Amino acid sequence: MAKKIALITGVSGQDGAYLAKFLLNKNYKVIGSDRRSARNSQWRLKRLGIDNKIIYEELEMGELFDIDRLFKNYKFDEVYNLAAQSFVGSSFYSPLNTANITGLGVLRVLECIRTLSPKTKFYQASSSEMFGDVLEKIQNENTPFNPQSPYAAAKAFGHFLTLNYRKSYKLFAVSGILFNHESPLRGEEFVTRKIIVGFINILKKKKAFIELGNINAKRDWGYAKEYVEQMWKMLNQKIPRDFVIASGKTYSIKDFVNEVAKNLKMKVKWKGNGFNEKLYMKNNNKIIIKINKKLFRPSEVNYVKGNITKAKKYLNWKPKVTFKKLVEIMVKEELENLK
Ligand code: GDR
């Protein structure tokens, strides 16, 4: 049987790399694309040992003709649209670029599928950030969106268009609403890996302290490697449906810090309140975390918690890796990579 062909946009990101590996193991021919400037960021593909196993294509999500060219060169069975300006914080500083890539990028791909390849199945990486200032305590596929950032607004745009193209043109197009998902392949600009790398640098005396923003925000964190498998499952259902993928548990950034400290056997204590709250080493009273106002976002998502009833039913999935296990995996691999 001929190999299935999949396109992963944003292949050198955390999810792109894990998904590429997963699809290669399923005997897919994987075309991975990225913007030209991401060429040097193939460390994830290298770490997973697959940098030479995928076909790499440079692709600007801002250029319709670039996407069009790819669709004329390959007959994709499945397209996973993971390309985005994915850092919420940056979206406040580059809202137009975020809208163009994270939002309009989705529409460009959908237009290519509609006009050139309507049998291609399409996965859109939607985000729990769309729930924003949450309108329901626990969020499922029917919870209304209340985006709090240009990033979240752009993701909501992509989400609704995916739904609209499914209805209007009968495309097999689905959105996975993924809550925060982390791994050793997470970028250091995101808070989980920033904390782990920061603490290890403090222990190695390369750094005195790290600065964080809102440590009271709560997130529903899961393991990226598990989550990308659900993307594939969504495209291999009989009926196209959207799904929330989450752990169903919520923890604050502070909880995450405490868990990392525990894993690194650092005895620490918090003191102070608000912007003056600090984390100290118990043995010598050295400050290792300070709060920096500048790292607060102009508007914040304070709390999210996902309901995965639908994923349990149709994808036959529930998360295996707990919060504690996730921190353990991330800390362990970070330490091993230093050796
Ligand atoms: P998030 O992830 O915005 O939830 O989006 P991030 O790790 O950036 O922030 C999580 C929370 O931590 C707070 N925070 C800090 N964040 C960063 N990055 N750096 C800091 O120093 C810091 N201090 C506190 C943030 O304010 C926030 O509340 C992630 C991304 O992967 C999105 O692309 C994805 O859609 C969602 O998860 C689901």
CSV table of C-alpha atoms and ligand atoms in Angstrom, one decimal:
chain,number,residue,atom,x,y,z
A,1,MET,CA,0.0,0.0,0.0
A,2,ALA,CA,1.2,3.5,-0.8
A,3,LYS,CA,2.4,5.5,2.1
A,4,LYS,CA,0.1,8.2,3.4
A,5,ILE,CA,1.5,11.7,3.0
A,6,ALA,CA,1.2,14.2,5.8
A,7,LEU,CA,2.1,17.9,5.9
A,8,ILE,CA,3.1,19.3,9.3
A,9,THR,CA,3.4,23.1,9.3
A,10,GLY,CA,5.6,24.4,12.1
A,11,VAL,CA,7.5,21.1,12.1
A,12,SER,CA,10.5,22.3,14.1
A,13,GLY,CA,8.4,23.3,17.1
A,14,GLN,CA,7.7,21.1,20.1
A,15,ASP,CA,4.5,19.6,18.8
A,16,GLY,CA,5.7,19.4,15.2
A,17,ALA,CA,8.7,17.4,16.2
A,18,TYR,CA,6.8,14.9,18.3
A,19,LEU,CA,4.0,14.6,15.7
A,20,ALA,CA,6.6,14.0,12.9
A,21,LYS,CA,8.2,11.2,14.9
A,22,PHE,CA,4.8,9.6,15.7
A,23,LEU,CA,3.7,9.7,12.0
A,24,LEU,CA,7.0,8.3,10.8
A,25,ASN,CA,6.5,5.4,13.2
A,26,LYS,CA,3.1,4.9,11.6
A,27,ASN,CA,4.9,4.7,8.2
A,28,TYR,CA,3.7,8.1,6.8
A,29,LYS,CA,5.8,10.1,4.4
A,30,VAL,CA,6.2,13.3,6.4
A,31,ILE,CA,6.6,16.7,4.7
A,32,GLY,CA,7.6,19.2,7.4
A,33,SER,CA,7.5,22.9,6.8
A,34,ASP,CA,8.8,26.0,8.6
A,35,ARG,CA,9.4,29.6,7.9
A,36,ARG,CA,12.8,30.3,6.4
A,37,SER,CA,14.2,31.9,9.6
A,38,ALA,CA,13.4,28.7,11.5
A,39,ARG,CA,16.0,26.7,9.5
A,40,ASN,CA,18.5,26.8,12.4
A,41,SER,CA,16.0,25.6,15.0
A,42,GLN,CA,16.0,22.0,14.1
A,43,TRP,CA,17.5,20.8,17.4
A,44,ARG,CA,14.2,19.1,18.3
A,45,LEU,CA,14.1,17.0,15.1
A,46,LYS,CA,17.8,16.2,15.7
A,47,ARG,CA,17.2,15.2,19.3
A,48,LEU,CA,14.4,12.8,18.2
A,49,GLY,CA,16.7,11.5,15.5
A,50,ILE,CA,14.4,12.3,12.6
A,51,ASP,CA,16.0,15.4,11.0
A,52,ASN,CA,17.0,13.3,8.0
A,53,LYS,CA,13.8,11.3,7.9
A,54,ILE,CA,11.3,14.0,7.0
A,55,ILE,CA,11.2,16.1,3.8
A,56,TYR,CA,11.8,19.6,4.8
A,57,GLU,CA,10.1,22.5,2.9
A,58,GLU,CA,10.5,26.2,3.6
A,59,LEU,CA,7.1,27.8,3.8
A,60,GLU,CA,5.9,31.3,4.7
A,61,MET,CA,2.4,31.1,6.2
A,62,GLY,CA,2.0,34.7,5.1
A,63,GLU,CA,2.3,33.9,1.4
A,64,LEU,CA,-0.7,32.2,-0.2
A,65,PHE,CA,1.4,31.3,-3.3
A,66,ASP,CA,3.9,29.5,-1.1
A,67,ILE,CA,1.2,27.2,0.4
A,68,ASP,CA,-0.4,26.8,-3.0
A,69,ARG,CA,3.0,25.6,-4.4
A,70,LEU,CA,3.2,22.9,-1.8
A,71,PHE,CA,-0.3,21.7,-2.5
A,72,LYS,CA,0.6,21.5,-6.2
A,73,ASN,CA,3.8,19.5,-5.5
A,74,TYR,CA,2.3,16.9,-3.1
A,75,LYS,CA,-1.0,15.1,-2.7
A,76,PHE,CA,-1.5,15.4,1.0
A,77,ASP,CA,-3.8,12.9,2.8
A,78,GLU,CA,-3.5,14.9,6.1
A,79,VAL,CA,-2.4,18.4,7.0
A,80,TYR,CA,-1.6,19.4,10.5
A,81,ASN,CA,-1.5,23.1,10.9
A,82,LEU,CA,0.8,23.7,13.8
A,83,ALA,CA,2.5,26.8,12.4
A,84,ALA,CA,1.8,30.0,14.5
A,85,GLN,CA,3.3,32.9,16.3
A,86,SER,CA,2.6,30.8,19.4
A,87,PHE,CA,3.9,33.0,22.3
A,88,VAL,CA,1.0,34.7,23.9
A,89,GLY,CA,3.2,37.4,25.5
A,90,SER,CA,4.8,38.4,22.1
A,91,SER,CA,1.4,38.8,20.5
A,92,PHE,CA,0.8,42.0,22.5
A,93,TYR,CA,3.9,43.4,20.8
A,94,SER,CA,3.4,42.0,17.3
A,95,PRO,CA,-0.4,41.8,17.0
A,96,LEU,CA,-0.5,42.3,13.3
A,97,ASN,CA,2.1,39.6,12.6
A,98,THR,CA,0.2,37.3,15.0
A,99,ALA,CA,-3.1,37.9,13.2
A,100,ASN,CA,-1.5,37.3,9.9
A,101,ILE,CA,0.3,34.0,10.7
A,102,THR,CA,-1.7,32.5,13.6
A,103,GLY,CA,-5.1,33.7,12.2
A,104,LEU,CA,-5.0,34.3,8.4
A,105,GLY,CA,-2.5,31.5,8.0
A,106,VAL,CA,-5.2,29.0,8.8
A,107,LEU,CA,-7.5,30.5,6.1
A,108,ARG,CA,-4.8,30.3,3.5
A,109,VAL,CA,-4.3,26.6,4.1
A,110,LEU,CA,-8.1,26.0,4.1
A,111,GLU,CA,-8.5,27.9,0.8
A,112,CYS,CA,-5.8,25.7,-0.7
A,113,ILE,CA,-7.5,22.6,0.5
A,114,ARG,CA,-10.9,23.8,-0.7
A,115,THR,CA,-9.7,24.7,-4.2
A,116,LEU,CA,-6.9,22.2,-4.9
A,117,SER,CA,-7.4,19.2,-2.6
A,118,PRO,CA,-10.8,18.9,-1.0
A,119,LYS,CA,-10.2,15.3,0.1
A,120,THR,CA,-7.2,16.3,2.3
A,121,LYS,CA,-8.0,16.0,6.0
A,122,PHE,CA,-7.2,19.2,8.0
A,123,TYR,CA,-6.2,19.5,11.7
A,124,GLN,CA,-6.1,23.0,13.2
A,125,ALA,CA,-4.2,23.6,16.4
A,126,SER,CA,-6.7,25.5,18.5
A,127,SER,CA,-5.9,26.6,22.0
A,128,SER,CA,-7.4,26.9,25.5
A,129,GLU,CA,-6.3,30.5,25.4
A,130,MET,CA,-9.4,31.1,23.3
A,131,PHE,CA,-11.4,30.6,26.6
A,132,GLY,CA,-9.5,33.5,28.0
A,133,ASP,CA,-11.3,35.1,30.9
A,134,VAL,CA,-13.3,31.9,31.3
A,135,LEU,CA,-17.1,32.0,31.0
A,136,GLU,CA,-17.5,28.6,32.6
A,137,LYS,CA,-15.5,27.1,35.4
A,138,ILE,CA,-14.6,24.0,33.5
A,139,GLN,CA,-14.2,24.4,29.8
A,140,ASN,CA,-15.4,22.0,27.1
A,141,GLU,CA,-16.0,22.1,23.3
A,142,ASN,CA,-19.2,24.2,23.8
A,143,THR,CA,-17.8,26.8,26.2
A,144,PRO,CA,-18.0,30.3,24.7
A,145,PHE,CA,-14.7,32.0,24.0
A,146,ASN,CA,-13.5,35.1,25.7
A,147,PRO,CA,-10.0,35.8,24.3
A,148,GLN,CA,-7.6,38.0,26.2
A,149,SER,CA,-4.8,38.5,23.8
A,150,PRO,CA,-4.2,39.1,20.0
A,151,TYR,CA,-2.9,35.5,20.0
A,152,ALA,CA,-6.1,34.1,21.4
A,153,ALA,CA,-8.2,36.3,19.1
A,154,ALA,CA,-6.3,35.0,16.1
A,155,LYS,CA,-6.7,31.4,17.3
A,156,ALA,CA,-10.4,31.9,17.7
A,157,PHE,CA,-10.5,33.2,14.1
A,158,GLY,CA,-8.7,30.1,12.8
A,159,HIS,CA,-11.0,27.9,15.0
A,160,PHE,CA,-14.2,29.3,13.6
A,161,LEU,CA,-13.0,29.2,10.0
A,162,THR,CA,-12.1,25.5,10.4
A,163,LEU,CA,-15.6,24.9,11.6
A,164,ASN,CA,-17.1,27.0,8.9
A,165,TYR,CA,-15.2,25.2,6.1
A,166,ARG,CA,-16.3,21.9,7.5
A,167,LYS,CA,-19.9,23.0,7.4
A,168,SER,CA,-19.9,25.0,4.2
A,169,TYR,CA,-17.6,22.8,2.0
A,170,LYS,CA,-17.9,19.4,3.7
A,171,LEU,CA,-14.2,19.3,4.3
A,172,PHE,CA,-12.8,16.9,6.9
A,173,ALA,CA,-11.5,19.8,9.0
A,174,VAL,CA,-11.2,19.6,12.8
A,175,SER,CA,-9.9,21.7,15.7
A,176,GLY,CA,-8.1,20.2,18.7
A,177,ILE,CA,-8.5,22.7,21.6
A,178,LEU,CA,-5.3,21.8,23.4
A,179,PHE,CA,-4.6,23.1,26.9
A,180,ASN,CA,-1.0,23.8,27.9
A,181,HIS,CA,1.2,21.0,27.0
A,182,GLU,CA,4.9,20.8,27.9
A,183,SER,CA,7.9,18.6,27.5
A,184,PRO,CA,11.7,18.7,27.4
A,185,LEU,CA,11.3,20.1,23.9
A,186,ARG,CA,9.4,23.2,25.1
A,187,GLY,CA,10.9,26.5,24.1
A,188,GLU,CA,12.6,28.4,26.9
A,189,GLU,CA,10.3,31.4,26.4
A,190,PHE,CA,7.5,29.4,28.0
A,191,VAL,CA,7.2,29.5,31.7
A,192,THR,CA,7.7,25.8,32.5
A,193,ARG,CA,11.0,25.3,30.8
A,194,LYS,CA,12.2,28.8,31.7
A,195,ILE,CA,11.8,27.8,35.4
A,196,ILE,CA,13.6,24.5,35.0
A,197,VAL,CA,16.5,25.8,32.9
A,198,GLY,CA,16.7,28.8,35.3
A,199,PHE,CA,16.9,26.7,38.4
A,200,ILE,CA,19.6,24.4,36.9
A,201,ASN,CA,21.6,27.5,36.0
A,202,ILE,CA,21.3,28.8,39.5
A,203,LEU,CA,22.5,25.4,40.9
A,204,LYS,CA,25.4,25.6,38.5
A,205,LYS,CA,26.1,29.1,39.6
A,206,LYS,CA,25.7,30.4,36.1
A,207,LYS,CA,22.9,32.6,37.3
A,208,ALA,CA,22.0,34.3,40.6
A,209,PHE,CA,18.2,34.4,40.2
A,210,ILE,CA,15.4,34.3,37.7
A,211,GLU,CA,12.5,36.8,37.1
A,212,LEU,CA,8.9,35.8,36.6
A,213,GLY,CA,5.6,37.6,36.0
A,214,ASN,CA,2.3,36.5,37.3
A,215,ILE,CA,3.0,33.4,39.4
A,216,ASN,CA,-0.6,33.1,40.5
A,217,ALA,CA,-2.0,32.3,37.1
A,218,LYS,CA,-3.3,28.7,36.9
A,219,ARG,CA,-2.9,26.3,34.0
A,220,ASP,CA,-4.0,22.9,33.0
A,221,TRP,CA,-0.8,21.2,32.0
A,222,GLY,CA,-0.3,18.0,30.2
A,223,TYR,CA,2.5,16.1,28.3
A,224,ALA,CA,2.9,17.2,24.7
A,225,LYS,CA,4.0,13.8,23.5
A,226,GLU,CA,0.7,12.3,24.5
A,227,TYR,CA,-1.3,15.2,23.2
A,228,VAL,CA,0.0,15.1,19.6
A,229,GLU,CA,-1.2,11.5,19.3
A,230,GLN,CA,-4.7,12.8,19.8
A,231,MET,CA,-4.3,15.1,16.8
A,232,TRP,CA,-3.8,12.0,14.6
A,233,LYS,CA,-6.7,10.2,16.2
A,234,MET,CA,-9.0,13.2,15.5
A,235,LEU,CA,-8.1,13.0,11.8
A,236,ASN,CA,-8.7,9.2,11.8
A,237,GLN,CA,-12.3,9.3,13.1
A,238,LYS,CA,-15.2,8.5,10.9
A,239,ILE,CA,-16.9,11.8,11.6
A,240,PRO,CA,-15.0,15.1,11.9
A,241,ARG,CA,-15.4,16.6,15.4
A,242,ASP,CA,-13.5,19.1,17.6
A,243,PHE,CA,-12.0,18.0,20.9
A,244,VAL,CA,-10.7,19.5,24.1
A,245,ILE,CA,-7.4,17.8,25.1
A,246,ALA,CA,-6.5,18.6,28.7
A,247,SER,CA,-5.5,17.0,32.0
A,248,GLY,CA,-8.6,18.2,33.8
A,249,LYS,CA,-6.4,19.4,36.7
A,250,THR,CA,-5.1,22.9,37.3
A,251,TYR,CA,-2.0,24.2,39.1
A,252,SER,CA,-0.5,27.7,39.6
A,253,ILE,CA,2.9,28.8,38.3
A,254,LYS,CA,4.0,28.8,41.9
A,255,ASP,CA,3.0,25.1,42.3
A,256,PHE,CA,5.1,24.4,39.2
A,257,VAL,CA,8.1,26.2,40.8
A,258,ASN,CA,7.7,24.3,44.0
A,259,GLU,CA,7.5,21.0,42.2
A,260,VAL,CA,10.7,21.8,40.2
A,261,ALA,CA,12.5,22.8,43.4
A,262,LYS,CA,11.5,19.5,45.0
A,263,ASN,CA,12.8,17.5,42.0
A,264,LEU,CA,16.1,19.4,42.2
A,265,LYS,CA,16.2,18.8,46.0
A,266,MET,CA,16.4,22.6,46.5
A,267,LYS,CA,14.9,23.6,49.9
A,268,VAL,CA,13.1,26.9,49.3
A,269,LYS,CA,10.7,29.3,50.9
A,270,TRP,CA,8.4,32.1,49.6
A,271,LYS,CA,8.2,35.4,51.4
A,272,GLY,CA,6.4,38.7,50.8
A,273,ASN,CA,3.4,39.5,48.8
A,274,GLY,CA,2.4,40.8,45.3
A,275,PHE,CA,5.3,42.3,43.4
A,276,ASN,CA,7.5,41.9,46.4
A,277,GLU,CA,7.0,38.2,46.7
A,278,LYS,CA,10.3,36.3,46.4
A,279,LEU,CA,11.7,32.8,46.6
A,280,TYR,CA,14.6,32.2,48.9
A,281,MET,CA,17.0,29.3,49.4
A,282,LYS,CA,16.5,28.1,52.9
A,283,ASN,CA,20.1,27.4,53.7
A,284,ASN,CA,21.6,30.8,52.8
A,285,ASN,CA,18.7,33.1,52.3
A,286,LYS,CA,19.7,33.8,48.7
A,287,ILE,CA,16.9,35.1,46.5
A,288,ILE,CA,16.3,32.9,43.5
A,289,ILE,CA,13.1,34.3,42.1
A,290,LYS,CA,12.0,37.9,41.9
A,291,ILE,CA,8.8,39.2,40.4
A,292,ASN,CA,9.2,41.6,37.4
A,293,LYS,CA,6.2,43.7,36.6
A,294,LYS,CA,7.3,43.9,33.0
A,295,LEU,CA,6.7,40.2,32.6
A,296,PHE,CA,3.0,40.6,33.4
A,297,ARG,CA,0.7,40.6,30.3
A,298,PRO,CA,-1.5,43.6,29.6
A,299,SER,CA,-4.4,41.2,30.1
A,300,GLU,CA,-4.1,37.7,31.5
A,301,VAL,CA,-5.7,34.4,31.5
A,302,ASN,CA,-5.9,33.7,35.2
A,303,TYR,CA,-7.3,30.2,35.2
A,304,VAL,CA,-8.2,27.4,32.8
A,305,LYS,CA,-9.3,23.8,33.4
A,306,GLY,CA,-10.4,21.4,30.7
A,307,ASN,CA,-13.2,18.9,30.5
A,308,ILE,CA,-12.2,15.8,28.4
A,309,THR,CA,-15.4,13.8,28.5
A,310,LYS,CA,-15.8,14.0,24.7
A,311,ALA,CA,-12.1,12.9,24.1
A,312,LYS,CA,-12.6,10.0,26.5
A,313,LYS,CA,-15.7,8.9,24.6
A,314,TYR,CA,-14.6,9.2,21.0
A,315,LEU,CA,-10.8,9.1,21.2
A,316,ASN,CA,-10.8,6.6,24.0
A,317,TRP,CA,-8.2,8.7,25.7
A,318,LYS,CA,-7.3,9.9,29.1
A,319,PRO,CA,-4.0,11.4,30.1
A,320,LYS,CA,-1.4,9.1,31.5
A,321,VAL,CA,1.3,11.6,32.6
A,322,THR,CA,0.3,13.5,35.7
A,323,PHE,CA,1.5,17.0,36.7
A,324,LYS,CA,4.2,15.5,39.0
A,325,LYS,CA,5.4,13.1,36.4
A,326,LEU,CA,5.6,15.8,33.8
A,327,VAL,CA,7.8,17.9,36.0
A,328,GLU,CA,9.9,14.9,36.7
A,329,ILE,CA,10.3,14.0,33.0
A,330,MET,CA,11.3,17.6,32.2
A,331,VAL,CA,13.8,18.0,35.0
A,332,LYS,CA,15.4,14.6,34.4
A,333,GLU,CA,15.9,15.2,30.7
A,334,GLU,CA,17.2,18.7,31.2
A,335,LEU,CA,19.9,17.3,33.6
A,336,GLU,CA,20.8,14.5,31.3
A,337,ASN,CA,21.3,16.9,28.4
A,338,LEU,CA,23.8,18.8,30.4
A,339,LYS,CA,26.0,15.8,30.8
B,1,GDR,P1,0.6,30.3,27.8
B,1,GDR,O1,2.1,29.7,28.2
B,1,GDR,O2,0.6,31.7,27.7
B,1,GDR,O3,-0.4,29.7,28.8
B,1,GDR,O4,0.4,29.7,26.4
B,1,GDR,P2,3.3,30.4,29.0
B,1,GDR,O5,4.1,29.3,29.5
B,1,GDR,O6,3.9,31.5,28.2
B,1,GDR,O7,2.6,31.2,30.2
B,1,GDR,C1,1.9,30.5,31.2
B,1,GDR,C2,1.5,31.4,32.4
B,1,GDR,O8,2.7,31.7,33.1
B,1,GDR,C3,2.7,33.1,33.4
B,1,GDR,N1,4.1,33.6,33.6
B,1,GDR,C4,5.0,33.6,32.7
B,1,GDR,N2,5.0,33.2,31.4
B,1,GDR,C5,6.2,33.3,30.7
B,1,GDR,N3,6.2,32.8,29.4
B,1,GDR,N4,7.3,33.8,31.2
B,1,GDR,C6,7.4,34.3,32.5
B,1,GDR,O9,8.4,34.7,33.0
B,1,GDR,C7,6.2,34.1,33.3
B,1,GDR,N5,5.8,34.5,34.5
B,1,GDR,C8,4.6,34.1,34.7
B,1,GDR,C9,2.0,33.7,32.2
B,1,GDR,O10,1.6,35.1,32.5
B,1,GDR,C10,0.9,32.7,32.0
B,1,GDR,O11,-0.2,33.0,32.8
B,1,GDR,C11,0.8,28.4,26.0
B,1,GDR,C12,1.4,28.5,24.6
B,1,GDR,O12,2.0,27.2,24.3
B,1,GDR,C13,0.3,28.8,23.6
B,1,GDR,O13,0.8,28.7,22.3
B,1,GDR,C14,-0.8,27.7,23.8
B,1,GDR,O14,-1.9,28.0,22.9
B,1,GDR,C15,-1.3,27.7,25.2
B,1,GDR,O15,-0.2,27.4,26.1
B,1,GDR,C16,-2.4,26.6,25.4
